[in-house]
Amino acid sequence: MSTTRKRKVLSLKQKLEVSILVERGELLRKIAESFGVGLFTVSDIYRSRRQLTDFVSHMDTSSSRS
């Protein structure tokens, strides 16, 4: 029987850090261990990096207009 882990929620900043580390060539396993998430989570975050950067840049422009 498999063991269940508690769900780990990463902030936007942490997700961007994960994406940067993958781009730099860090090992996925090392990144996953340091953030306390699984390998597939790291892969999913990296694949969605475009959406993350678009969202963050949109938030930056929205906050500067206020």
Short mmCIF file of C-alpha atoms in Angstrom, two decimals:
data_model
loop_
_atom_site.label_atom_id
_atom_site.label_comp_id
_atom_site.label_asym_id
_atom_site.label_seq_id
_atom_site.Cartn_x
_atom_site.Cartn_y
_atom_site.Cartn_z
CA MET A 1 0.00 0.00 0.00
CA SER A 2 1.31 3.44 -0.84
CA THR A 3 1.76 6.19 1.69
CA THR A 4 0.04 9.51 1.22
CA ARG A 5 1.91 12.74 1.60
CA LYS A 6 0.49 15.98 2.85
CA ARG A 7 -0.18 18.40 0.02
CA LYS A 8 2.54 21.01 -0.41
CA VAL A 9 1.55 24.40 -1.80
CA LEU A 10 4.28 26.54 -3.34
CA SER A 11 4.06 30.30 -3.67
CA LEU A 12 4.47 32.02 -7.03
CA LYS A 13 7.95 33.09 -6.01
CA GLN A 14 8.90 29.50 -5.20
CA LYS A 15 7.48 28.27 -8.50
CA LEU A 16 9.52 30.84 -10.38
CA GLU A 17 12.62 29.73 -8.44
CA VAL A 18 11.92 26.11 -9.44
CA SER A 19 11.64 27.14 -13.09
CA ILE A 20 14.91 29.08 -12.95
CA LEU A 21 16.74 26.18 -11.32
CA VAL A 22 15.53 23.77 -14.01
CA GLU A 23 16.67 26.19 -16.73
CA ARG A 24 20.11 26.37 -15.09
CA GLY A 25 20.41 22.61 -15.37
CA GLU A 26 19.94 21.59 -11.74
CA LEU A 27 18.88 18.00 -11.20
CA LEU A 28 15.10 17.63 -10.94
CA ARG A 29 15.45 15.28 -7.98
CA LYS A 30 17.60 17.82 -6.10
CA ILE A 31 15.08 20.61 -6.78
CA ALA A 32 12.18 18.39 -5.71
CA GLU A 33 13.90 17.48 -2.44
CA SER A 34 14.82 21.06 -1.61
CA PHE A 35 11.22 22.26 -2.09
CA GLY A 36 9.61 19.18 -0.56
CA VAL A 37 7.66 18.21 -3.67
CA GLY A 38 7.70 15.33 -6.16
CA LEU A 39 9.52 15.06 -9.47
CA PHE A 40 6.31 15.39 -11.47
CA THR A 41 5.46 18.59 -9.61
CA VAL A 42 8.80 20.10 -10.64
CA SER A 43 8.19 19.01 -14.23
CA ASP A 44 4.66 20.45 -14.21
CA ILE A 45 5.89 23.77 -12.84
CA TYR A 46 8.60 23.96 -15.49
CA ARG A 47 6.15 23.14 -18.30
CA SER A 48 3.81 25.91 -17.09
CA ARG A 49 6.61 28.49 -16.72
CA ARG A 50 5.25 30.59 -19.57
CA GLN A 51 1.88 30.96 -17.82
CA LEU A 52 3.63 31.80 -14.54
CA THR A 53 5.77 34.55 -16.03
CA ASP A 54 2.80 35.98 -17.94
CA PHE A 55 0.72 36.03 -14.76
CA VAL A 56 3.45 37.69 -12.71
CA SER A 57 4.11 40.33 -15.36
CA HIS A 58 0.36 40.99 -15.60
CA MET A 59 0.18 41.40 -11.82
CA ASP A 60 3.13 43.82 -11.89
CA THR A 61 1.50 46.02 -14.52
CA SER A 62 -1.85 45.93 -12.71
CA SER A 63 -0.33 47.00 -9.41
CA SER A 64 1.61 49.85 -11.02
CA ARG A 65 -1.60 51.30 -12.45
CA SER A 66 -3.26 51.57 -9.04
#
